[in-house]
Structure formats: structure tokens, C-alpha cells
Short mmCIF file of C-alpha atoms in Angstrom, two decimals:
data_model
loop_
_atom_site.label_atom_id
_atom_site.label_comp_id
_atom_site.label_asym_id
_atom_site.label_seq_id
_atom_site.Cartn_x
_atom_site.Cartn_y
_atom_site.Cartn_z
CA UNK A 1 89.39 -147.07 19.61
CA UNK A 2 89.61 -149.71 22.69
CA UNK A 3 92.50 -151.61 22.21
CA UNK A 4 91.60 -155.44 22.81
CA UNK A 5 94.91 -156.64 24.64
CA UNK A 6 94.42 -153.64 27.12
CA UNK A 7 93.47 -155.01 30.72
CA UNK A 8 89.73 -154.39 31.38
CA UNK A 9 89.07 -151.49 33.49
CA UNK A 10 89.40 -152.96 37.07
CA UNK A 11 87.82 -149.83 38.60
CA UNK A 12 84.30 -150.13 36.97
CA UNK A 13 84.12 -154.01 38.16
CA UNK A 14 85.02 -153.01 41.46
CA UNK A 15 82.19 -150.41 41.47
CA UNK A 16 79.39 -152.82 39.99
CA UNK A 17 80.31 -155.27 42.96
CA UNK A 18 80.15 -152.34 45.31
CA UNK A 19 76.77 -151.68 43.87
CA UNK A 20 75.89 -155.33 44.14
CA UNK A 21 77.06 -155.23 47.58
CA UNK A 22 75.39 -152.18 48.42
CA UNK A 23 71.94 -152.81 47.30
CA UNK A 24 72.42 -157.01 49.54
CA UNK A 25 72.98 -154.70 52.12
CA UNK A 26 69.78 -152.30 51.76
CA UNK A 27 67.25 -155.34 50.66
CA UNK A 28 68.69 -157.66 53.59
CA UNK A 29 68.90 -154.53 56.89
CA UNK A 30 65.63 -153.36 55.96
CA UNK A 31 63.58 -156.24 57.68
CA UNK A 32 59.90 -156.11 56.35
CA UNK A 33 60.10 -153.14 54.47
CA UNK A 34 62.77 -153.18 52.40
CA UNK A 35 63.74 -149.75 50.52
CA UNK A 36 63.69 -151.80 47.41
CA UNK A 37 60.51 -152.68 47.49
CA UNK A 38 59.20 -149.97 45.33
CA UNK A 39 61.70 -150.83 42.79
CA UNK A 40 60.32 -154.90 42.89
CA UNK A 41 56.55 -153.39 42.40
CA UNK A 42 57.50 -151.42 39.82
CA UNK A 43 59.55 -154.54 37.71
CA UNK A 44 56.74 -156.79 39.14
CA UNK A 45 54.42 -153.79 37.16
CA UNK A 46 56.26 -154.36 34.10
CA UNK A 47 57.34 -157.92 34.00
CA UNK A 48 54.16 -159.54 35.56
CA UNK A 49 52.07 -158.40 32.70
CA UNK A 50 54.68 -159.87 30.24
CA UNK A 51 54.48 -163.24 32.26
CA UNK A 52 50.77 -163.59 31.99
CA UNK A 53 50.41 -163.02 28.43
CA UNK A 54 53.46 -165.34 27.51
CA UNK A 55 51.97 -168.30 29.73
CA UNK A 56 48.92 -167.57 27.84
CA UNK A 57 50.58 -167.76 24.50
CA UNK A 58 52.44 -171.19 25.53
CA UNK A 59 49.15 -172.61 26.91
CA UNK A 60 48.51 -174.84 24.30
CA UNK A 61 51.89 -176.34 24.22
CA UNK A 62 52.25 -176.84 28.10
CA UNK A 63 50.53 -180.48 28.39
CA UNK A 64 53.25 -181.57 25.51
CA UNK A 65 56.26 -180.09 27.98
CA UNK A 66 55.14 -182.93 30.54
CA UNK A 67 56.18 -185.31 27.57
CA UNK A 68 59.88 -184.16 27.78
CA UNK A 69 59.77 -184.08 31.62
CA UNK A 70 62.38 -186.23 32.94
CA UNK A 71 62.94 -187.73 36.04
CA UNK A 72 64.30 -190.48 37.40
CA UNK A 73 61.98 -193.63 36.62
CA UNK A 74 62.01 -192.13 33.30
CA UNK A 75 63.85 -194.95 31.96
CA UNK A 76 61.52 -197.78 32.99
CA UNK A 77 58.42 -195.76 31.68
CA UNK A 78 59.45 -194.96 28.23
CA UNK A 79 57.66 -197.83 27.05
CA UNK A 80 54.46 -197.16 28.73
CA UNK A 81 54.95 -193.18 27.96
CA UNK A 82 55.39 -193.50 24.27
CA UNK A 83 52.09 -195.37 24.05
CA UNK A 84 50.47 -192.85 26.10
CA UNK A 85 52.03 -189.87 24.02
CA UNK A 86 50.48 -190.70 21.21
CA UNK A 87 46.79 -190.80 23.00
CA UNK A 88 47.78 -187.70 25.11
CA UNK A 89 48.90 -185.77 21.50
CA UNK A 90 45.47 -187.02 20.15
CA UNK A 91 43.69 -185.89 22.89
CA UNK A 92 45.62 -182.78 22.71
CA UNK A 93 44.27 -182.10 18.93
CA UNK A 94 40.85 -183.41 19.69
CA UNK A 95 39.84 -182.13 22.83
CA UNK A 96 40.48 -178.76 24.19
CA UNK A 97 42.68 -178.15 27.23
CA UNK A 98 39.64 -176.27 28.24
CA UNK A 99 37.87 -179.73 29.17
CA UNK A 100 40.61 -180.14 31.53
CA UNK A 101 40.61 -176.75 33.20
CA UNK A 102 37.09 -177.01 33.68
CA UNK A 103 37.25 -180.14 35.50
CA UNK A 104 40.11 -178.29 37.95
CA UNK A 105 37.54 -175.56 38.28
CA UNK A 106 34.93 -177.56 39.52
CA UNK A 107 37.24 -179.45 41.82
CA UNK A 108 38.62 -176.08 43.20
CA UNK A 109 34.62 -175.39 43.83
CA UNK A 110 34.52 -178.81 45.78
CA UNK A 111 37.07 -177.63 47.77
CA UNK A 112 35.42 -174.07 48.58
CA UNK A 113 32.45 -176.23 49.57
CA UNK A 114 34.36 -179.06 52.04
CA UNK A 115 36.75 -175.47 53.68
CA UNK A 116 34.04 -173.39 54.01
CA UNK A 117 36.17 -170.55 52.42
CA UNK A 118 35.48 -168.09 49.79
CA UNK A 119 38.22 -168.01 46.82
CA UNK A 120 39.79 -166.47 44.04
CA UNK A 121 40.40 -168.60 40.93
CA UNK A 122 44.06 -167.91 39.61
CA UNK A 123 46.58 -169.71 37.62
CA UNK A 124 50.63 -170.22 38.21
CA UNK A 125 51.84 -168.57 35.49
CA UNK A 126 55.86 -168.66 36.40
CA UNK A 127 57.70 -170.32 39.02
CA UNK A 128 60.97 -169.25 40.14
CA UNK A 129 64.27 -171.61 38.60
CA UNK A 130 65.92 -173.81 41.52
CA UNK A 131 68.99 -172.42 40.93
CA UNK A 132 67.99 -169.49 43.22
CA UNK A 133 67.18 -172.00 45.71
CA UNK A 134 64.14 -170.74 47.09
CA UNK A 135 60.71 -172.34 45.87
CA UNK A 136 57.87 -169.58 44.42
CA UNK A 137 55.40 -169.19 42.01
CA UNK A 138 53.60 -166.03 40.19
CA UNK A 139 49.52 -166.34 39.94
CA UNK A 140 47.85 -164.50 37.52
CA UNK A 141 45.85 -162.46 40.29
CA UNK A 142 46.35 -159.72 42.04
CA UNK A 143 45.65 -156.63 44.14
CA UNK A 144 43.02 -155.80 41.30
CA UNK A 145 41.09 -159.43 42.33
CA UNK A 146 41.71 -158.51 46.06
CA UNK A 147 44.45 -160.57 46.61
CA UNK A 148 47.23 -158.92 48.85
CA UNK A 149 50.14 -160.39 51.13
CA UNK A 150 49.51 -163.20 53.83
CA UNK A 151 46.39 -164.94 52.21
CA UNK A 152 46.24 -168.50 52.22
CA UNK A 153 46.84 -170.31 48.48
CA UNK A 154 44.85 -173.88 48.05
CA UNK A 155 44.73 -175.86 45.21
CA UNK A 156 41.85 -178.76 45.07
CA UNK A 157 44.16 -181.25 46.70
CA UNK A 158 45.69 -179.12 49.67
CA UNK A 159 47.45 -176.65 50.81
CA UNK A 160 49.92 -174.61 47.90
CA UNK A 161 51.51 -172.00 50.06
CA UNK A 162 50.81 -167.88 51.32
CA UNK A 163 50.98 -165.15 49.34
CA UNK A 164 54.09 -163.19 50.37
CA UNK A 165 53.52 -160.09 47.55
CA UNK A 166 51.22 -158.76 44.97
CA UNK A 167 51.06 -156.48 42.05
CA UNK A 168 48.21 -155.27 40.08
CA UNK A 169 47.57 -158.08 37.76
CA UNK A 170 49.97 -160.70 39.57
CA UNK A 171 50.87 -162.45 42.90
CA UNK A 172 53.79 -164.05 44.20
CA UNK A 173 53.47 -167.23 46.01
CA UNK A 174 55.51 -168.73 48.57
CA UNK A 175 55.40 -172.55 48.64
CA UNK A 176 55.19 -174.73 51.37
CA UNK A 177 58.00 -176.81 50.18
CA UNK A 178 60.30 -173.60 50.33
CA UNK A 179 62.75 -173.96 52.95
CA UNK A 180 62.19 -170.63 54.40
CA UNK A 181 58.49 -171.75 54.70
CA UNK A 182 56.84 -172.61 58.29
CA UNK A 183 53.20 -173.90 58.48
CA UNK A 184 51.28 -174.57 62.00
CA UNK A 185 50.23 -178.35 61.92
CA UNK A 186 47.66 -180.56 63.25
CA UNK A 187 47.87 -184.14 63.52
CA UNK A 188 44.61 -185.23 62.15
CA UNK A 189 44.14 -188.12 64.68
CA UNK A 190 44.75 -186.98 67.65
CA UNK A 191 44.94 -183.07 67.23
CA UNK A 192 48.39 -182.83 68.24
CA UNK A 193 50.17 -179.56 66.87
CA UNK A 194 53.85 -179.06 65.57
CA UNK A 195 55.26 -177.41 62.81
CA UNK A 196 55.56 -178.40 58.80
CA UNK A 197 58.61 -177.07 57.27
CA UNK A 198 59.70 -177.13 53.67
CA UNK A 199 62.79 -178.58 52.39
CA UNK A 200 63.24 -176.82 49.37
CA UNK A 201 63.16 -179.40 46.52
CA UNK A 202 59.86 -180.05 44.49
CA UNK A 203 59.11 -183.23 42.57
CA UNK A 204 60.07 -186.98 43.89
CA UNK A 205 61.87 -185.62 46.80
CA UNK A 206 59.22 -183.13 47.98
CA UNK A 207 58.88 -183.34 51.20
CA UNK A 208 58.07 -181.89 54.35
CA UNK A 209 59.29 -182.09 57.65
CA UNK A 210 56.98 -182.09 60.73
CA UNK A 211 58.29 -181.25 64.06
CA UNK A 212 55.67 -182.01 67.09
CA UNK A 213 55.64 -179.79 70.00
CA UNK A 214 55.12 -182.69 72.23
CA UNK A 215 57.90 -185.28 72.14
CA UNK A 216 56.01 -188.36 73.76
CA UNK A 217 53.95 -187.99 70.91
CA UNK A 218 54.68 -190.57 67.92
CA UNK A 219 52.59 -189.57 64.77
CA UNK A 220 50.96 -192.52 63.04
CA UNK A 221 52.11 -193.71 59.26
CA UNK A 222 49.58 -192.66 56.40
CA UNK A 223 48.22 -189.80 59.37
CA UNK A 224 46.87 -186.47 57.70
CA UNK A 225 48.25 -182.92 58.78
CA UNK A 226 46.27 -180.01 58.70
CA UNK A 227 46.76 -176.47 58.65
CA UNK A 228 45.81 -175.23 62.63
CA UNK A 229 45.28 -172.03 61.26
CA UNK A 230 46.16 -168.59 62.36
CA UNK A 231 44.43 -165.33 63.80
CA UNK A 232 42.15 -164.20 61.57
CA UNK A 233 42.93 -166.79 59.53
CA UNK A 234 46.51 -164.78 58.07
CA UNK A 235 48.10 -165.91 56.96
CA UNK A 236 47.11 -169.50 56.87
CA UNK A 237 43.27 -170.64 57.40
CA UNK A 238 42.74 -173.50 59.50
CA UNK A 239 41.55 -177.17 58.17
CA UNK A 240 43.41 -176.83 54.82
CA UNK A 241 45.17 -180.62 54.40
CA UNK A 242 48.90 -180.33 53.78
CA UNK A 243 50.18 -184.05 53.88
CA UNK A 244 50.73 -187.36 55.13
CA UNK A 245 52.91 -188.70 57.41
CA UNK A 246 55.52 -191.25 55.38
CA UNK A 247 58.50 -191.77 58.06
CA UNK A 248 58.83 -190.81 61.61
CA UNK A 249 62.53 -189.91 63.31
CA UNK A 250 63.57 -189.49 66.81
CA UNK A 251 67.02 -188.28 67.31
CA UNK A 252 68.67 -188.08 70.64
CA UNK A 253 69.81 -184.68 69.62
CA UNK A 254 66.73 -183.20 69.49
CA UNK A 255 63.79 -182.62 71.51
CA UNK A 256 60.99 -183.39 69.58
CA UNK A 257 60.23 -186.10 67.32
CA UNK A 258 60.14 -185.54 63.37
CA UNK A 259 58.09 -186.75 61.25
CA UNK A 260 58.59 -186.74 57.08
CA UNK A 261 55.19 -185.92 55.46
CA UNK A 262 54.47 -186.23 51.63
CA UNK A 263 52.24 -183.19 50.75
CA UNK A 264 49.18 -183.53 49.15
CA UNK A 265 49.67 -181.07 46.40
CA UNK A 266 52.35 -181.97 43.28
CA UNK A 267 54.18 -178.49 43.07
CA UNK A 268 56.04 -179.92 40.04
CA UNK A 269 52.79 -179.67 37.62
CA UNK A 270 50.60 -176.48 39.46
CA UNK A 271 48.07 -175.20 37.57
CA UNK A 272 45.11 -173.93 38.92
CA UNK A 273 44.90 -172.61 42.80
CA UNK A 274 42.64 -170.40 44.81
CA UNK A 275 43.70 -167.60 47.02
CA UNK A 276 41.20 -167.87 50.31
CA UNK A 277 40.05 -164.57 50.92
CA UNK A 278 37.43 -162.97 53.11
CA UNK A 279 33.68 -163.23 51.64
CA UNK A 280 32.93 -159.55 50.91
CA UNK A 281 36.11 -159.38 48.98
CA UNK A 282 35.67 -156.97 46.20
CA UNK A 283 37.52 -157.57 42.86
CA UNK A 284 37.52 -157.88 38.91
CA UNK A 285 37.06 -161.79 39.03
CA UNK A 286 34.20 -163.82 40.26
CA UNK A 287 34.46 -165.70 43.87
CA UNK A 288 34.26 -169.48 44.18
CA UNK A 289 31.82 -169.12 47.13
CA UNK A 290 31.67 -171.51 49.95
CA UNK A 291 28.15 -172.66 49.11
CA UNK A 292 29.71 -173.58 46.05
CA UNK A 293 28.28 -170.91 43.74
CA UNK A 294 29.94 -167.85 41.97
CA UNK A 295 29.58 -164.15 41.97
CA UNK B 1 70.52 -144.61 18.38
CA UNK B 2 71.74 -144.88 22.04
CA UNK B 3 68.33 -144.96 23.30
CA UNK B 4 67.29 -148.20 20.81
CA UNK B 5 70.15 -149.91 21.57
CA UNK B 6 69.43 -149.76 25.19
CA UNK B 7 65.68 -150.99 24.80
CA UNK B 8 66.56 -153.98 22.69
CA UNK B 9 69.07 -154.95 25.12
CA UNK B 10 66.68 -154.52 28.37
CA UNK B 11 63.71 -156.32 26.37
CA UNK B 12 66.69 -159.35 25.41
CA UNK B 13 67.10 -159.45 29.56
CA UNK B 14 63.18 -159.14 30.03
CA UNK B 15 62.61 -161.71 27.88
CA UNK B 16 65.37 -164.05 28.86
CA UNK B 17 63.62 -164.00 32.35
CA UNK B 18 60.18 -164.12 31.42
CA UNK B 19 61.09 -167.52 29.03
CA UNK B 20 63.15 -168.88 31.91
CA UNK B 21 60.30 -168.88 34.56
CA UNK B 22 57.43 -168.96 32.38
CA UNK B 23 57.55 -171.37 29.64
CA UNK B 24 60.92 -173.56 31.06
CA UNK B 25 59.02 -174.23 34.24
CA UNK B 26 57.43 -176.85 32.01
CA UNK B 27 60.28 -178.77 30.94
CA UNK B 28 62.30 -177.80 33.97
CA UNK B 29 64.26 -181.21 35.88
CA UNK B 30 63.73 -181.05 39.94
CA UNK B 31 62.80 -177.30 39.26
CA UNK B 32 66.45 -176.44 37.78
CA UNK B 33 65.78 -174.72 34.25
CA UNK B 34 68.09 -173.26 31.90
CA UNK B 35 69.88 -169.95 32.94
CA UNK B 36 69.25 -167.80 30.18
CA UNK B 37 69.99 -164.64 31.55
CA UNK B 38 73.77 -165.85 32.38
CA UNK B 39 73.32 -167.21 28.80
CA UNK B 40 72.71 -163.69 27.79
CA UNK B 41 75.60 -161.75 29.85
CA UNK B 42 77.78 -164.82 28.78
CA UNK B 43 77.02 -164.03 25.17
CA UNK B 44 77.23 -159.76 25.68
CA UNK B 45 80.98 -160.69 27.09
CA UNK B 46 81.65 -163.02 23.88
CA UNK B 47 80.32 -160.23 22.00
CA UNK B 48 81.23 -156.55 23.49
CA UNK B 49 84.12 -157.54 26.07
CA UNK B 50 84.23 -157.18 29.92
CA UNK B 51 83.28 -153.83 30.61
CA UNK B 52 80.02 -154.13 29.02
CA UNK B 53 79.27 -157.63 29.99
CA UNK B 54 79.48 -156.51 33.70
CA UNK B 55 77.37 -153.56 33.34
CA UNK B 56 74.73 -156.05 31.17
CA UNK B 57 75.12 -158.69 34.41
CA UNK B 58 74.35 -155.72 36.76
CA UNK B 59 71.03 -155.10 34.64
CA UNK B 60 70.34 -158.75 34.08
CA UNK B 61 70.44 -159.86 37.87
CA UNK B 62 68.72 -157.03 38.96
CA UNK B 63 65.69 -158.17 37.29
CA UNK B 64 66.18 -161.67 37.84
CA UNK B 65 66.15 -160.65 41.78
CA UNK B 66 63.20 -158.16 41.22
CA UNK B 67 60.94 -160.32 38.78
CA UNK B 68 57.91 -161.13 40.34
CA UNK B 69 58.63 -165.19 41.71
CA UNK B 70 61.85 -163.99 43.04
CA UNK B 71 61.97 -163.79 46.99
CA UNK B 72 65.32 -163.43 47.70
CA UNK B 73 67.65 -160.71 48.91
CA UNK B 74 67.68 -158.38 45.84
CA UNK B 75 71.35 -157.88 44.62
CA UNK B 76 72.56 -161.32 44.81
CA UNK B 77 72.15 -162.62 41.21
CA UNK B 78 73.73 -159.19 40.04
CA UNK B 79 76.61 -159.95 41.84
CA UNK B 80 77.00 -163.47 40.10
CA UNK B 81 76.09 -161.94 36.90
CA UNK B 82 78.72 -158.87 37.28
CA UNK B 83 81.24 -161.46 37.96
CA UNK B 84 80.29 -163.86 35.26
CA UNK B 85 80.14 -160.91 32.61
CA UNK B 86 83.64 -159.66 33.58
CA UNK B 87 85.18 -163.19 33.45
CA UNK B 88 83.71 -164.45 30.80
CA UNK B 89 84.90 -160.95 28.89
CA UNK B 90 88.34 -161.53 30.24
CA UNK B 91 88.93 -165.43 28.58
CA UNK B 92 86.67 -164.12 25.56
CA UNK B 93 90.61 -163.72 23.47
CA UNK B 94 91.35 -167.28 24.36
CA UNK B 95 87.96 -168.97 24.12
CA UNK B 96 85.09 -166.68 21.55
CA UNK B 97 86.05 -168.02 18.44
CA UNK B 98 85.46 -171.66 18.87
CA UNK B 99 82.59 -173.58 19.52
CA UNK B 100 83.95 -175.96 21.78
CA UNK B 101 85.33 -172.55 23.72
CA UNK B 102 81.96 -171.15 24.13
CA UNK B 103 80.50 -174.69 25.60
CA UNK B 104 83.41 -174.54 28.13
CA UNK B 105 82.76 -170.87 28.96
CA UNK B 106 79.33 -171.24 29.29
CA UNK B 107 79.50 -174.16 31.50
CA UNK B 108 82.35 -172.68 33.82
CA UNK B 109 80.00 -169.36 34.20
CA UNK B 110 76.53 -171.44 35.03
CA UNK B 111 79.36 -173.06 37.64
CA UNK B 112 80.89 -169.86 38.97
CA UNK B 113 77.51 -167.74 38.86
CA UNK B 114 75.41 -169.94 40.47
CA UNK B 115 78.15 -170.86 43.26
CA UNK B 116 78.54 -167.21 44.08
CA UNK B 117 74.66 -166.99 44.44
CA UNK B 118 74.80 -169.75 46.55
CA UNK B 119 77.73 -168.57 48.38
CA UNK B 120 75.84 -164.91 48.87
CA UNK B 121 73.30 -167.04 50.86
CA UNK B 122 75.46 -168.80 53.15
CA UNK B 123 77.11 -165.92 53.65
CA UNK B 124 73.86 -163.81 54.57
CA UNK B 125 72.04 -166.47 56.49
CA UNK B 126 69.05 -166.93 53.67
CA UNK B 127 67.51 -170.14 54.38
CA UNK B 128 68.53 -172.92 51.89
CA UNK B 129 69.20 -176.67 51.47
CA UNK B 130 72.03 -178.98 52.32
CA UNK B 131 75.32 -178.40 50.18
CA UNK B 132 75.11 -181.55 48.88
CA UNK B 133 71.94 -181.06 47.09
CA UNK B 134 73.14 -177.58 46.27
CA UNK B 135 76.00 -179.02 44.15
CA UNK B 136 73.44 -181.23 42.77
CA UNK B 137 71.21 -178.07 41.55
CA UNK B 138 74.48 -176.36 40.35
CA UNK B 139 75.38 -179.31 38.31
CA UNK B 140 72.08 -180.00 36.55
CA UNK B 141 71.87 -176.40 35.58
CA UNK B 142 75.86 -176.53 34.06
CA UNK B 143 74.22 -179.50 31.85
CA UNK B 144 71.48 -177.30 31.03
CA UNK B 145 73.13 -174.29 30.26
CA UNK B 146 75.41 -176.67 28.15
CA UNK B 147 72.48 -178.22 26.61
CA UNK B 148 70.89 -174.74 25.18
CA UNK B 149 73.69 -173.05 24.33
CA UNK B 150 74.18 -174.56 20.71
CA UNK B 151 70.56 -173.63 20.17
CA UNK B 152 70.90 -170.52 22.00
CA UNK B 153 74.01 -168.70 21.66
CA UNK B 154 74.52 -168.60 18.06
CA UNK B 155 71.58 -166.04 17.44
CA UNK B 156 72.34 -164.32 20.20
CA UNK B 157 75.84 -163.45 19.44
CA UNK B 158 74.65 -162.31 15.66
CA UNK B 159 72.24 -159.97 17.56
CA UNK B 160 74.31 -158.86 19.86
CA UNK B 161 77.04 -158.32 17.27
CA UNK B 162 74.64 -156.52 14.80
CA UNK B 163 73.51 -153.84 17.37
CA UNK B 164 77.31 -153.14 18.48
CA UNK B 165 77.92 -149.58 17.86
CA UNK B 166 79.82 -149.01 14.68
CA UNK B 167 83.51 -148.94 15.47
CA UNK B 168 86.61 -150.64 14.12
CA UNK B 169 86.28 -154.22 13.60
CA UNK B 170 88.44 -156.43 15.88
CA UNK B 171 88.39 -159.85 17.57
#
């Protein structure tokens, strides 16, 4: 029997720490193909369906979660929210959540018409915790629906991010607000190009930085930034709205001017999104077509 | 019996990770959610001691590192939770008994765990955020973890003590 006052085993602790360090080394030195990828997809294949199931189970309650979400201006809003709370609770009981969903699908369909791409509709089921300092989300469409890495993800209001990894039934999306995300952006008013970088924060502070290539240019406030697109539309297709310019900085240290963008998409309440795919993609769910029809 | 216990513990870890990414995202404050995987490891430490908790930390950390929405270098949360399990196990003699002690241990472990994770990111050069905002996230995380402790910890401790292999009881 173990004596509780015995000093705990140091070698075991050291061994475990070394195991972690080995793993970190393997994963970070592997480059684009990590030796841990099979393990990742194995875990993803087990936990992905579990996440999808849980998301489906809590779906009727997720609107209620919004009632309790606290933010900075919550105090000022208490009175208004209390009135709205009652109304929304009634709405939740009477009108099914599906009605909102239908409206979102409709809007997504309009996006397909406006942008001229085919899309796989999907829902956000899970989001990485902020404590991991990265902004990623899981969607419930995977390789079985024709989703694979390096595809653009949009919502009805604008660019969401890109797929970085897909299992059979789920895919991981790197949101454009993640600090490792860089998107080629083009100013709507004069077609000047720049790079849009995430800041790694969500919600009220969920802003993006735009570095313009041409230093002499001053972006105007309220100017809309769209994606400039990459070769064969991978990872980003062209012409998807990203956000509007809210502030412009110019520092003597940096060569280019930096503008702050407010993204069109509200990343704290993502739900229905579309993955932009080639028009002839075969999968187990219907595509939203460029002509507005489904297949 | 050993296999059943192992499966139960694995299911517990899986459940914690799924809950914190799927359910709590609707309740998140600035994207910060309670770190349930960390709470499971701390509960294991309080119920079973440092060696077992460190192993549990490795398993729970790996699941957090590899489960779908995660996109950081694998092993970072594993490292953080191994240390958390070991530390919490070391101090359980002093703090395990009382409710306040448990809260203090959870708060300290949350701070240490997220900080180790953040620090490993800086060492690896993983893109992240300014230190000030990082500290804000760590602080919010501590508050969340301490808040859910009174709800989550008692049933967790009871479950973990129940599925402990039979032995002479000690505290």
C-alpha cells in the first residue's frame, strides 16, 4: 500500500514532461505534414461525431445561452434585455428555432447568388477555447460532403475563414480573427491590395489589421475590403467581403500604413456557414448553387 | 475491471472536452470558457494523488491538443496539465479537505496551467496575442474555473473516489 506521506515519484513526472516535450518537438518540426496527423484525425473521427451529437442535443437551448452572455455593456442593457428576455423566451417556446435557421439558409443562398460560387452549407458546432489563444471552430461537414483543407468558409455576412483540416464528418476552420490568419484584401473603392491579419480576439474587440502594400495610400473610413483571391480559389476565393475600415494609423517605424477593419461577421455568434467548393463537388449533402438552386 | 475504469476515465475526459468546446461556447465571455479538462485533472489529483493525476494530465492534455477545433502544436496542453496534475497532487494533503482549499487549488492550477500553455507558445514562436491581453484571458479563465468548481467538483470527486481501485482508505 502506498504511504500518503511518501514523496511522489519524481521519475514518473520527469518522464511525462519529457513525453510532452517530445510530442511538441515532433509536431512543430514536422512542417506541413506532422507525424501526429494520423493521431489527430483519429481523435477527430472519434470526438467529431460526439461534438456533432452534443451540438444537436443542445440546439434548442443555445438561444438561451445568449441571455446569459455577459459583456462590457451588459449593465447598461439590463433593463432592455429583461424585456427582450421575456419576449425571446416566449418566442423560443412558440416559434421553433428552425424558422431563424431557414432565414439564415435563405440568406446563405442569396450569398451564393451574389458571389457566384457553389457552397456546402454547414453549421458551427464547436469553438476552441480562448485559453488556447487561437480562434478556430469546428463545422459539421467533412470529407464525406466534399470539404477538404484550404477551402474558403463564408457566412451570409462575409468571410469567416478557411478550412485547415477535415475528418470524415467534421472540419476545422481557422477564423480570420485568429492571429495566425493572413488574407489578401483589396480596398473596394480603388482596388489597392493589402494583407488582412487577425488579432486573435473575438467579440467587441474582434478587429482585423489591414497592411496596405502601397504606402502612399490612405484608406478612407467606411471603405469596404474584399478578398483578392488566390490561384484556383484556394484557400480564398476572390470578392468575398471581409470588413469595413474603421481607423487608420501611420507609424514612422513601419513602411506601410495600417488600417483597422471591423469584420462583417460576428464571430461570437457564428451558426450557419457555407464552404465554397467547386460546382461539380459530389457529397452526401446538397450544394447551394450559384444560380440559387440546390442539388 | 481495470479496463472498465480506464474507459470510464477516458470517457470523462472526452466529455469534458466536448462540453467546453460545444456547450460552453454559447456562454463564453470574450471567447473564454471554463477549462473542464483542467478541472478533471485537478479532481483526479485531489482524489488519487500526484502520480495518477500527472498521467491523467497527459491524457486529458493530449485530447485537448488533438480534438477537432484545436490548431496549436500538440503537446502544449499535455505539458501544462501534467504539471497541474503533479502540483495539485502535491498540495492535496494541505488543501484537499476544505471547500475553500479546493477553490484555491483550482484557481492556482488554472493560472499555472494556462500560463504554462501561453509560455510554451512564446517559446515555440506560435502566433498569439500581446502579453497584456493574454493575462486578461488567463484571469478570466481563473474566474470561470473557480465559478464552476462548486458545481462540477463535488460530483467529479465522488465519481473518481468511487472508481478508485480497492485499497486501504487514507486521506
